[in-house]
PDB file of C-alpha atoms in Angstrom:
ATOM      1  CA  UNK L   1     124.770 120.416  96.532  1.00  0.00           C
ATOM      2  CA  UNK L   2     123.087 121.525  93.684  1.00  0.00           C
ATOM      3  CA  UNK L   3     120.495 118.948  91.932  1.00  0.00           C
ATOM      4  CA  UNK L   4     121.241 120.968  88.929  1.00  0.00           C
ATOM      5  CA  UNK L   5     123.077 120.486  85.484  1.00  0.00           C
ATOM      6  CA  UNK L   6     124.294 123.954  85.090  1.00  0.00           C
ATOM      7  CA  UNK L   7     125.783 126.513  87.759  1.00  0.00           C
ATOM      8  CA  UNK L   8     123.383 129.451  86.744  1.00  0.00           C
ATOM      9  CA  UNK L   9     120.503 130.601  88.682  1.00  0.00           C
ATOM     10  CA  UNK L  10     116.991 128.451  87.062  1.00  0.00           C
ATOM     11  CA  UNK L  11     114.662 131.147  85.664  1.00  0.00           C
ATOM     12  CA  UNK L  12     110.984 130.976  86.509  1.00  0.00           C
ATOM     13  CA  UNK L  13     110.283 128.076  83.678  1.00  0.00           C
ATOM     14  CA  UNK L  14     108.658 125.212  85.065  1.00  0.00           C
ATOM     15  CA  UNK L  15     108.994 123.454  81.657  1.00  0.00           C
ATOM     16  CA  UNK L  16     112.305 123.833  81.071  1.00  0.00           C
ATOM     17  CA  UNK L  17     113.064 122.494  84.737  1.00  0.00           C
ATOM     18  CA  UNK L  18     113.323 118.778  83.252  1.00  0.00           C
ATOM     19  CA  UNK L  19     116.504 119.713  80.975  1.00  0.00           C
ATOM     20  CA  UNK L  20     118.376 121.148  83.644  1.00  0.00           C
ATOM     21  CA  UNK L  21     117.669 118.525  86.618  1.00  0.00           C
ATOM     22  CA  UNK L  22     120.497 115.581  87.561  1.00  0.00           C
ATOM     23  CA  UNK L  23     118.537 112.685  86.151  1.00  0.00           C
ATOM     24  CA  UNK L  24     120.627 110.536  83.673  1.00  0.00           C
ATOM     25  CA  UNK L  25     118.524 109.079  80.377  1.00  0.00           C
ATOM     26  CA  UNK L  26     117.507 105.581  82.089  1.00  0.00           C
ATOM     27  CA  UNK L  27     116.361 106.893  85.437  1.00  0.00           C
ATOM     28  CA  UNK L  28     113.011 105.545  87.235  1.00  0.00           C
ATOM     29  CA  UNK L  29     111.044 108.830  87.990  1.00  0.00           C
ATOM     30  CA  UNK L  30     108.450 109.694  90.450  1.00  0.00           C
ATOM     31  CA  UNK L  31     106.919 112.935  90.863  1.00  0.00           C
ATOM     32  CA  UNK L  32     104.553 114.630  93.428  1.00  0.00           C
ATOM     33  CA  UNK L  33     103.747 118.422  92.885  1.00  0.00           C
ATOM     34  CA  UNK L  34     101.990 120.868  93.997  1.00  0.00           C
ATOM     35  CA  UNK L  35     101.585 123.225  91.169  1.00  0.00           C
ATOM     36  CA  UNK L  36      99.033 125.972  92.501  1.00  0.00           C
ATOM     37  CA  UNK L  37     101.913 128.239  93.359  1.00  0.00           C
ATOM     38  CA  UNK L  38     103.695 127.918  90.016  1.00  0.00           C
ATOM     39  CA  UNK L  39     100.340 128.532  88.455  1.00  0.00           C
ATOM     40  CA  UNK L  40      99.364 131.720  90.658  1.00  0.00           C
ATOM     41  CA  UNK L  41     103.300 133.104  89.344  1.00  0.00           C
ATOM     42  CA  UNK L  42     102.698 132.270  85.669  1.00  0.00           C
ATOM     43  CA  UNK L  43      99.096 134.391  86.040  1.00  0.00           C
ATOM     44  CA  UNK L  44     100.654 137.733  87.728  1.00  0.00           C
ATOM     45  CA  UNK L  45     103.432 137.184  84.545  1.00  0.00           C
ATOM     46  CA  UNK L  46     100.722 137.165  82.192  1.00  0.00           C
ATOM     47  CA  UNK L  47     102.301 133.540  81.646  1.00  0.00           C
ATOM     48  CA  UNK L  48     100.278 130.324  80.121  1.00  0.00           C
ATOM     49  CA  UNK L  49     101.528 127.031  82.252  1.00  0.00           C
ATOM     50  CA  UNK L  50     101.934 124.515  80.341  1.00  0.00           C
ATOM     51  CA  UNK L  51     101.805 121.045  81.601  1.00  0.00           C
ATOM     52  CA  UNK L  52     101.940 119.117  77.949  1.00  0.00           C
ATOM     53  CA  UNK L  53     105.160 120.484  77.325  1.00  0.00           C
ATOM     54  CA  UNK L  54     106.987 120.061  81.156  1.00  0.00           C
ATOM     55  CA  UNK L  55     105.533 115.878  80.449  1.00  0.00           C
ATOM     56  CA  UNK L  56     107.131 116.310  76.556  1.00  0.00           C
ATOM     57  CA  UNK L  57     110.696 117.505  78.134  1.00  0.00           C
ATOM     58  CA  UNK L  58     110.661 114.719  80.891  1.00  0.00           C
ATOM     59  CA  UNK L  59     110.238 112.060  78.335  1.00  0.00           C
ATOM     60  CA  UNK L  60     113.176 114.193  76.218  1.00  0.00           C
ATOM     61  CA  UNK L  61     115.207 113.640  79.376  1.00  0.00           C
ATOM     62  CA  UNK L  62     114.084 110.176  80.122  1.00  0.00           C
ATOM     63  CA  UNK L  63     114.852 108.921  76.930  1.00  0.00           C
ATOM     64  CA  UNK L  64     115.310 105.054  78.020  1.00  0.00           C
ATOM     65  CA  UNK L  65     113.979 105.823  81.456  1.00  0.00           C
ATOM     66  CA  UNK L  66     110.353 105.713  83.211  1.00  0.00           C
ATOM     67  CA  UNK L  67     108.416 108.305  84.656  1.00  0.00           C
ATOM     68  CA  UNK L  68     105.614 107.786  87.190  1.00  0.00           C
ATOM     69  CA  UNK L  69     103.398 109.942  88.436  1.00  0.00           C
ATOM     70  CA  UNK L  70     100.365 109.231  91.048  1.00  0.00           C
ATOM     71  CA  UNK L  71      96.922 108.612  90.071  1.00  0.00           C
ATOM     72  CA  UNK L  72      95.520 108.030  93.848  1.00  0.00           C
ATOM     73  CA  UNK L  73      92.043 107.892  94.562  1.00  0.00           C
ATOM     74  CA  UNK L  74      92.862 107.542  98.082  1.00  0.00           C
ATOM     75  CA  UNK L  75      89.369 109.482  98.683  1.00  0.00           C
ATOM     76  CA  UNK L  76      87.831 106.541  98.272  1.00  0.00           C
ATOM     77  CA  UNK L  77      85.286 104.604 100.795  1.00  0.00           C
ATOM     78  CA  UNK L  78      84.477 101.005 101.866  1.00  0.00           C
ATOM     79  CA  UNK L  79      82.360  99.740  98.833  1.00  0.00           C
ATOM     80  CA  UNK L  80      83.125 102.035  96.430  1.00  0.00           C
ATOM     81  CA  UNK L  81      84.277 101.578  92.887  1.00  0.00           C
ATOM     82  CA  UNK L  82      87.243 102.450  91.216  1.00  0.00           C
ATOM     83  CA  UNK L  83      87.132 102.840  87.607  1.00  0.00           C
ATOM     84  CA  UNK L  84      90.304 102.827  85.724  1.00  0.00           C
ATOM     85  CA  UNK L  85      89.271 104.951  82.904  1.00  0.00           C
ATOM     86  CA  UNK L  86      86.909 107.552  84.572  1.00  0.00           C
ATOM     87  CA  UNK L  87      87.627 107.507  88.405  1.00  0.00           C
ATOM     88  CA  UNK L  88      89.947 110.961  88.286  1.00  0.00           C
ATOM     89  CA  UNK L  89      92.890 111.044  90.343  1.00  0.00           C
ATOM     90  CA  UNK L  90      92.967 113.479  93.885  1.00  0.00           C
ATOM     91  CA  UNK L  91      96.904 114.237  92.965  1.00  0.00           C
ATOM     92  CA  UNK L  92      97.233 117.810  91.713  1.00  0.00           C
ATOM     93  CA  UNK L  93      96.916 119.177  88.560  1.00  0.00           C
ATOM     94  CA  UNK L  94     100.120 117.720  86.975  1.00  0.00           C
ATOM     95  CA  UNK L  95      97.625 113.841  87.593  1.00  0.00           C
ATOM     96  CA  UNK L  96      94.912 115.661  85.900  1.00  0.00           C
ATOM     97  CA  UNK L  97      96.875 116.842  82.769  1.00  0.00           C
ATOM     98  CA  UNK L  98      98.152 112.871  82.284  1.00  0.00           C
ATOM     99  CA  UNK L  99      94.524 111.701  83.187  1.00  0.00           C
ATOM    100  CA  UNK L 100      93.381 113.001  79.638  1.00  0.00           C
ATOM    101  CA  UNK L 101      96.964 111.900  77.721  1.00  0.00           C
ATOM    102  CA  UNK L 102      96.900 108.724  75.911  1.00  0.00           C
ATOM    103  CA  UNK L 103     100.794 108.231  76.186  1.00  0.00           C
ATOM    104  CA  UNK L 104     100.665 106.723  79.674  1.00  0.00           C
ATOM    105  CA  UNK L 105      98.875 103.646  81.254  1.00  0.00           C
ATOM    106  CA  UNK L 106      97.510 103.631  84.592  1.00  0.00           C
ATOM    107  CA  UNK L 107      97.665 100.579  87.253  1.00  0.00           C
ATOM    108  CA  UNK L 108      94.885  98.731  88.194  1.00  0.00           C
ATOM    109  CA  UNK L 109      94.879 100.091  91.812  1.00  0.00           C
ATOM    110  CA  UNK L 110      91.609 101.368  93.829  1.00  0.00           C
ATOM    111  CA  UNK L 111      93.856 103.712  96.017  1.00  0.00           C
ATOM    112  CA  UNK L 112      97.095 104.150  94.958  1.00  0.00           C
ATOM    113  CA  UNK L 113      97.285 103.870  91.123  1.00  0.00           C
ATOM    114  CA  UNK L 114      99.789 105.519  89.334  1.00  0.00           C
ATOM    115  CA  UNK L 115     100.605 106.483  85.638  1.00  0.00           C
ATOM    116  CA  UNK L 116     103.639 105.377  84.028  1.00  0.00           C
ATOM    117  CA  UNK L 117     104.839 106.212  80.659  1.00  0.00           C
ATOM    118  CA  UNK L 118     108.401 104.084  79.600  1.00  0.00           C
ATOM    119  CA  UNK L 119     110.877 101.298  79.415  1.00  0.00           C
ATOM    120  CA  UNK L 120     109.590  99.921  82.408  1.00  0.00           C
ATOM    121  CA  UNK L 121     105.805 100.277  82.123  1.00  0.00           C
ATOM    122  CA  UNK L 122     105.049  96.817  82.009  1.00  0.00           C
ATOM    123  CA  UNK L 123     106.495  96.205  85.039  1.00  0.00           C
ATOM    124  CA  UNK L 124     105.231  98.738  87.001  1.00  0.00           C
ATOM    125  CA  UNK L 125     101.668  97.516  85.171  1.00  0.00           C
ATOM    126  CA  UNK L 126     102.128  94.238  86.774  1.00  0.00           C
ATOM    127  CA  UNK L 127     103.118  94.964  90.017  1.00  0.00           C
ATOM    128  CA  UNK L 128      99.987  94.278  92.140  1.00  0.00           C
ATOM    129  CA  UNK L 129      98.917  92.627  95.557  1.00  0.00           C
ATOM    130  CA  UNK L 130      96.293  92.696  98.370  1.00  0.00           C
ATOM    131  CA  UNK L 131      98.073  95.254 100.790  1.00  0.00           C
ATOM    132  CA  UNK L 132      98.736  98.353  99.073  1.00  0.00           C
ATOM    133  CA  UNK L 133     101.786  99.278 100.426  1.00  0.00           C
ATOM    134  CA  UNK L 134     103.105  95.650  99.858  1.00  0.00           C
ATOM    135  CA  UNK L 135     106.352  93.585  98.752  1.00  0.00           C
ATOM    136  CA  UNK L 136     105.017  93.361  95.611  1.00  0.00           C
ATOM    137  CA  UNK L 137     102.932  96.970  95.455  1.00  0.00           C
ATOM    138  CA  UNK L 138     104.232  99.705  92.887  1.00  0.00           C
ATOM    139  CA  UNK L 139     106.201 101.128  96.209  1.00  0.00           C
ATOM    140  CA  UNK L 140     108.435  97.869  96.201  1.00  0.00           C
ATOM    141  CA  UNK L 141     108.949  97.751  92.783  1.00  0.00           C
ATOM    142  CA  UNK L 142     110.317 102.083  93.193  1.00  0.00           C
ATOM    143  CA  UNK L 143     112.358 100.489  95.996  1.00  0.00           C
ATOM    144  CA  UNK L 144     113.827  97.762  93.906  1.00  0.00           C
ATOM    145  CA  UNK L 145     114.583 100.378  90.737  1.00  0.00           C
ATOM    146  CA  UNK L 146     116.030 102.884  93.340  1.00  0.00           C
ATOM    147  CA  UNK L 147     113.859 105.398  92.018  1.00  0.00           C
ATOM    148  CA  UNK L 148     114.325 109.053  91.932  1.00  0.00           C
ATOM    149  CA  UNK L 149     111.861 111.114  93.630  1.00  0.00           C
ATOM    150  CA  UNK L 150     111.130 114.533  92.529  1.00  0.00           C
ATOM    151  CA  UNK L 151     109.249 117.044  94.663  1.00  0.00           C
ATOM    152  CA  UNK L 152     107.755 119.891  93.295  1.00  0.00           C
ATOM    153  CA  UNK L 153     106.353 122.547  95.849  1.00  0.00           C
ATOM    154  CA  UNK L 154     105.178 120.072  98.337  1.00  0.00           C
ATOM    155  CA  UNK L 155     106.208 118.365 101.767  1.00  0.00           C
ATOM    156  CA  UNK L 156     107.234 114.598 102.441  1.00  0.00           C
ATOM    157  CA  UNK L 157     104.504 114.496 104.928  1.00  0.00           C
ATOM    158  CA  UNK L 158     102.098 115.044 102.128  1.00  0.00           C
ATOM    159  CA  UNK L 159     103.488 113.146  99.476  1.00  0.00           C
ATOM    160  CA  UNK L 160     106.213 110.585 100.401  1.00  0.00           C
ATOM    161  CA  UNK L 161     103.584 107.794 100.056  1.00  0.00           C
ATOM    162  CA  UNK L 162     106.853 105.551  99.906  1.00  0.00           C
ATOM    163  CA  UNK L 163     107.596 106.053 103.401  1.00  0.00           C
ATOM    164  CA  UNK L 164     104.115 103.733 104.406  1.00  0.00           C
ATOM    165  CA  UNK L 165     105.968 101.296 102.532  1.00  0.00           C
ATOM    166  CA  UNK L 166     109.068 101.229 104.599  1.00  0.00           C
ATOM    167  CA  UNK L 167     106.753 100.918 107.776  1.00  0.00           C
ATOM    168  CA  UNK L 168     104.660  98.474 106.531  1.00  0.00           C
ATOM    169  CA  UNK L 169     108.082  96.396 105.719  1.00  0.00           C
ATOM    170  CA  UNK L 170     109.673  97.104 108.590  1.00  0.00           C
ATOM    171  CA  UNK L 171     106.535  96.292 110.662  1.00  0.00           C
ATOM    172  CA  UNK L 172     106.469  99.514 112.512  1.00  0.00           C
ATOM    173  CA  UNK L 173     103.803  98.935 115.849  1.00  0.00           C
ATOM    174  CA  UNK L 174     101.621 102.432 115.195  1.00  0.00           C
ATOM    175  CA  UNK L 175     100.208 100.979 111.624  1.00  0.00           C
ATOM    176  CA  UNK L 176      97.444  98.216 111.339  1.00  0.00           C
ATOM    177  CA  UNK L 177      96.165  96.733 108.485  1.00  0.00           C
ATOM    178  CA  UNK L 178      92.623  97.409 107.614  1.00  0.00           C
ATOM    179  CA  UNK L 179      90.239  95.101 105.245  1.00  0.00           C
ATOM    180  CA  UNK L 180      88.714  97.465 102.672  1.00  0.00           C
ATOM    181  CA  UNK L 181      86.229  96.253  99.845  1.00  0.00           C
ATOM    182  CA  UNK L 182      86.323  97.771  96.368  1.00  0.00           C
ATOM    183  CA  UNK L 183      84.580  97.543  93.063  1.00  0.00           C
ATOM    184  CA  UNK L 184      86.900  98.012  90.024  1.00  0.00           C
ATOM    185  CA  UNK L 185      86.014  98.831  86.172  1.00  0.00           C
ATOM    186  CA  UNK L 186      88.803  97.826  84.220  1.00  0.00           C
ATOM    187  CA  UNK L 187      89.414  99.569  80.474  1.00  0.00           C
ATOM    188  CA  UNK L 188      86.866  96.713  79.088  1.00  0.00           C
ATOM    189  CA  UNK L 189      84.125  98.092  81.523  1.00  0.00           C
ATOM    190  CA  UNK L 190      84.533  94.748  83.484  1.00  0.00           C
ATOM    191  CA  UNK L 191      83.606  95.250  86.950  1.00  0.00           C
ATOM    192  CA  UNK L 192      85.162  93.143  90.054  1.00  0.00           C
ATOM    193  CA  UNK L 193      85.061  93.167  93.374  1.00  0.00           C
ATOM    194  CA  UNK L 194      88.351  93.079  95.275  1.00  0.00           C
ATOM    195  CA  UNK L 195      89.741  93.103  98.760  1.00  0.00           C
ATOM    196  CA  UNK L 196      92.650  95.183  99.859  1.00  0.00           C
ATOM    197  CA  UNK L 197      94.749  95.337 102.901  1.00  0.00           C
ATOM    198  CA  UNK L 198      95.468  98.719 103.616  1.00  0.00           C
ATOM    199  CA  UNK L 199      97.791  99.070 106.532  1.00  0.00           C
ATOM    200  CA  UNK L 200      97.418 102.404 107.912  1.00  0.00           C
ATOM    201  CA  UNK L 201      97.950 104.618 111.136  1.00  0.00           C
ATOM    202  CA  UNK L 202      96.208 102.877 114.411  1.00  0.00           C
ATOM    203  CA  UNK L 203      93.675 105.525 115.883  1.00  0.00           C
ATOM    204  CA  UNK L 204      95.065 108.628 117.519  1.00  0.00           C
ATOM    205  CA  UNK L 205      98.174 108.288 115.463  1.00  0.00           C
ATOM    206  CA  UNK L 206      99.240 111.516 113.721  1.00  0.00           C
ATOM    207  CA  UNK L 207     101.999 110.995 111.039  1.00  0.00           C
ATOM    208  CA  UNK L 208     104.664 113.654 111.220  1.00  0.00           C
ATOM    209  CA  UNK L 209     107.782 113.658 108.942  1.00  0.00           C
ATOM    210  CA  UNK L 210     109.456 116.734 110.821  1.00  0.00           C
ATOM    211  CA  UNK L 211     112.473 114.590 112.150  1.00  0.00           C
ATOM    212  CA  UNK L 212     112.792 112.574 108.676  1.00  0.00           C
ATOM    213  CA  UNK L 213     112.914 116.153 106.453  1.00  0.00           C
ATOM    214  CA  UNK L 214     115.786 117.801 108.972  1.00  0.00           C
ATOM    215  CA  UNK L 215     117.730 114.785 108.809  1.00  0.00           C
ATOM    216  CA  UNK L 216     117.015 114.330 104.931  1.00  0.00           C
ATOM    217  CA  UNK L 217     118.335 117.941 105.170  1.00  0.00           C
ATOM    218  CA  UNK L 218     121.150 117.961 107.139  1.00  0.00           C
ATOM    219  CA  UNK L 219     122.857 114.822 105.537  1.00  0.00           C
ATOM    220  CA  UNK L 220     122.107 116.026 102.021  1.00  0.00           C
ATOM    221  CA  UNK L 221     119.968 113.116 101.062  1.00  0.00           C
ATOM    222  CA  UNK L 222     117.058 114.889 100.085  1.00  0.00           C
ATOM    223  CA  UNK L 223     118.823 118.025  97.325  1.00  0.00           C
ATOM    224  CA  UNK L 224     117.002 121.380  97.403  1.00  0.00           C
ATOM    225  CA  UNK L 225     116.907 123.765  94.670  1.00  0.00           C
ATOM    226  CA  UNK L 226     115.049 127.102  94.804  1.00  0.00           C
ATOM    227  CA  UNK L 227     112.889 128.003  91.612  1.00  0.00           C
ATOM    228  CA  UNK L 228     110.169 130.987  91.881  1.00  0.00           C
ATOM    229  CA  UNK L 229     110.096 130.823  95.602  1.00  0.00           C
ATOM    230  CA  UNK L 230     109.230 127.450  95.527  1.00  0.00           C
ATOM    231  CA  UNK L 231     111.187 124.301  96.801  1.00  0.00           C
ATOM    232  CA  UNK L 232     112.571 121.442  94.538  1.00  0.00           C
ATOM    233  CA  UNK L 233     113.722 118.227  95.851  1.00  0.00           C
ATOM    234  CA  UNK L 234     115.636 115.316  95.040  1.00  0.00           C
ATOM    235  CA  UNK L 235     115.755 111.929  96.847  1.00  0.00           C
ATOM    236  CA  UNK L 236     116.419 108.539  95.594  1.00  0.00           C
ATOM    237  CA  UNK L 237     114.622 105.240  97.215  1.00  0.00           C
ATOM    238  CA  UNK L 238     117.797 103.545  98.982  1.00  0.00           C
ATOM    239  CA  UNK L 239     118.919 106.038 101.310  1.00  0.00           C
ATOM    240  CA  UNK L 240     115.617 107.026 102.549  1.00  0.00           C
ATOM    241  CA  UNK L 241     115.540 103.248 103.059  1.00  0.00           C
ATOM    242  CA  UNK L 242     118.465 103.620 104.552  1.00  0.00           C
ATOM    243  CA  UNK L 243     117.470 106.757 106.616  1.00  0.00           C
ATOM    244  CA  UNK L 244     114.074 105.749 107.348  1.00  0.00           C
ATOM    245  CA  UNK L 245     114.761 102.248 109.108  1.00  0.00           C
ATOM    246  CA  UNK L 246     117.972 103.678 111.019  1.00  0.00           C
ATOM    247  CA  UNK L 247     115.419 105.914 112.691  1.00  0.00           C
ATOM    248  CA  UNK L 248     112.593 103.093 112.952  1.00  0.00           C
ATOM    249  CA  UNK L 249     115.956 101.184 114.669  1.00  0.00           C
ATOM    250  CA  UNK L 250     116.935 104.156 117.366  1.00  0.00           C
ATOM    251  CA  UNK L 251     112.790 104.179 118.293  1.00  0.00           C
ATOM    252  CA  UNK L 252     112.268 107.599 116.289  1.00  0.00           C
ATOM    253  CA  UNK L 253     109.133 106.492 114.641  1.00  0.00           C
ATOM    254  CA  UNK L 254     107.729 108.601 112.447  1.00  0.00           C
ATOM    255  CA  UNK L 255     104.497 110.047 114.289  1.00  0.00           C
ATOM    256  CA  UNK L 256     102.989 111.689 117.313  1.00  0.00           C
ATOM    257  CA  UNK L 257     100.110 110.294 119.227  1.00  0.00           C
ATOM    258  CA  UNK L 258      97.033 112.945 119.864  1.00  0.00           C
ATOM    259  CA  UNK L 259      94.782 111.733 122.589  1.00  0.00           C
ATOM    260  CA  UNK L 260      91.793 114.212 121.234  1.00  0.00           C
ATOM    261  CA  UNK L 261      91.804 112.570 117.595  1.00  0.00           C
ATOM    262  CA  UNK L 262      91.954 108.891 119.411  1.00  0.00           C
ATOM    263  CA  UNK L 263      88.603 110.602 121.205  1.00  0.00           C
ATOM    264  CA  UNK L 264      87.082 111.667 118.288  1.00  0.00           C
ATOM    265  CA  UNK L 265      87.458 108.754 116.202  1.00  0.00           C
ATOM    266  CA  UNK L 266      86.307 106.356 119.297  1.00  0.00           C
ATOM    267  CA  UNK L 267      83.237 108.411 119.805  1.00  0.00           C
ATOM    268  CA  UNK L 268      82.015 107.992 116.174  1.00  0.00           C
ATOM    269  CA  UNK L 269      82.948 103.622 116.418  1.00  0.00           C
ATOM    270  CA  UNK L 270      80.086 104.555 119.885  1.00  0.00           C
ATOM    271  CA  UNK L 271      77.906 106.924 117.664  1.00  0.00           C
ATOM    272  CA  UNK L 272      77.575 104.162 114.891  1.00  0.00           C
ATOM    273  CA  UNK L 273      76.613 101.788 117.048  1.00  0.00           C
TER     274      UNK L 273
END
């Protein structure tokens, strides 16, 4: 199934790839990229990429819609601050190119802030709570829109960030929650100190999507599109729900367990003390 408007083959125009995708004018829009590959084509083309104008045709598309795209900072330590304005985001190039944009707004979120530009950007602004992958986090609030997901050149083992929310909702027995400590700035240069909950893989624990994608795959949930040797995908938020808990349900959780990493990280806790 094609996750295209048109039955002709896409040319090599990562800008123009907004206009021709399946996303109606009121959609809720979140995209991870990768955009090194794109970038690498464009130079052996002699070909300027430009970012302004691929953000320009997604709000032509989105017309009464949102788009979201992730401003994590999930780099950063116990005790470190977060500063809304000047703390730049570890998500690709396409987060950089918003980062300096005045158009969108970013969440007040130490790890996983996002930037959101739209009808429903005061909503996402004020979805917030103590565990970051929460029933009242961003990720609930993309489960509650049925959000579309957009993947640009990268794998759901990298990017679906959404997936931790499932788990965490679902309870899954490999995750913990973990107390982390943060300073934030907020646009005022206010600084606060908050606590977060941040419920994460249990030591040893490797995440691995592998059975997820193939099924995603094979069912046609997830859409795939070729574009310049690169991969486009399409997913929306209730049947990976759907997908996701059905395997949490048959016991196909979503990880393998490495005994050297559970080593590793239990002979630093020894080292440190």
């Amino acid at each position: 199934m094609s996750i295209l408007n048109t039955s002709n083959k896409l040319a090599c125009s990562f800008e123009q790839l907004p206009l021709y995708l399946k996303i109606k004018k009121d959609d809720f829009v979140f995209i991870s990229s990768d955009l090194k590959n794109i970038a690498l084509n464009y130079k052996k083309e002699n070909r300027k990429l430009d970012i302004d104008l691929f953000i320009s045709n997604f709000q032509l598309v989105l017309s009464e819609g949102t788009l979201v795209i992730p401003a994590y900072t999930d780099n950063l330590k116990d005790g470190e601050t977060f500063d809304i304005k000047n703390s730049k985001p570890t998500t690709g190039a396409l987060s950089n190119k918003v980062f300096k944009r005045k158009d969108f707004k970013r969440t007040f979120e130490p790890l996983h802030s996002v930037f959101v530009w739209g009808k429903d950007s005061d909503e996402v602004l004020n979805h917030t709570e103590k565990s970051t992958f929460g029933i009242n986090s961003i990720y609930s609030l993309l489960f509650k829109k049925n959000a579309i997901f957009l993947f640009i050149d990268v794998h759901i083992v990298n990017s679906f960030t959404f997936i931790h929310f499932i788990e965490e909702k679902n309870k899954v027995p490999y995750r913990k929650y973990f107390k982390r400590n943060f300073f934030l700035i907020d646009e005022k240069g206010i600084k606060y100190s908050k606590e977060i909950l941040f419920h994460t893989r249990k030591p040893g624990v490797i995440t691995n999507f592998d059975e997820l994608n193939k099924k995603m795959l094979e069912t046609n949930i997830m859409e795939r599109q070729s574009m310049c040797n690169i991969n486009i995908d399409l997913i929306n938020a209730f049947e990976t729900v759907e997908l996701v808990e059905q395997l949490l349900k048959n016991k196909k959780y979503l990880y393998h367990f490495s005994f050297i990493d559970f080593f590793k990280i239990w002979i630093k806790k020894m080292i440190k003390k």
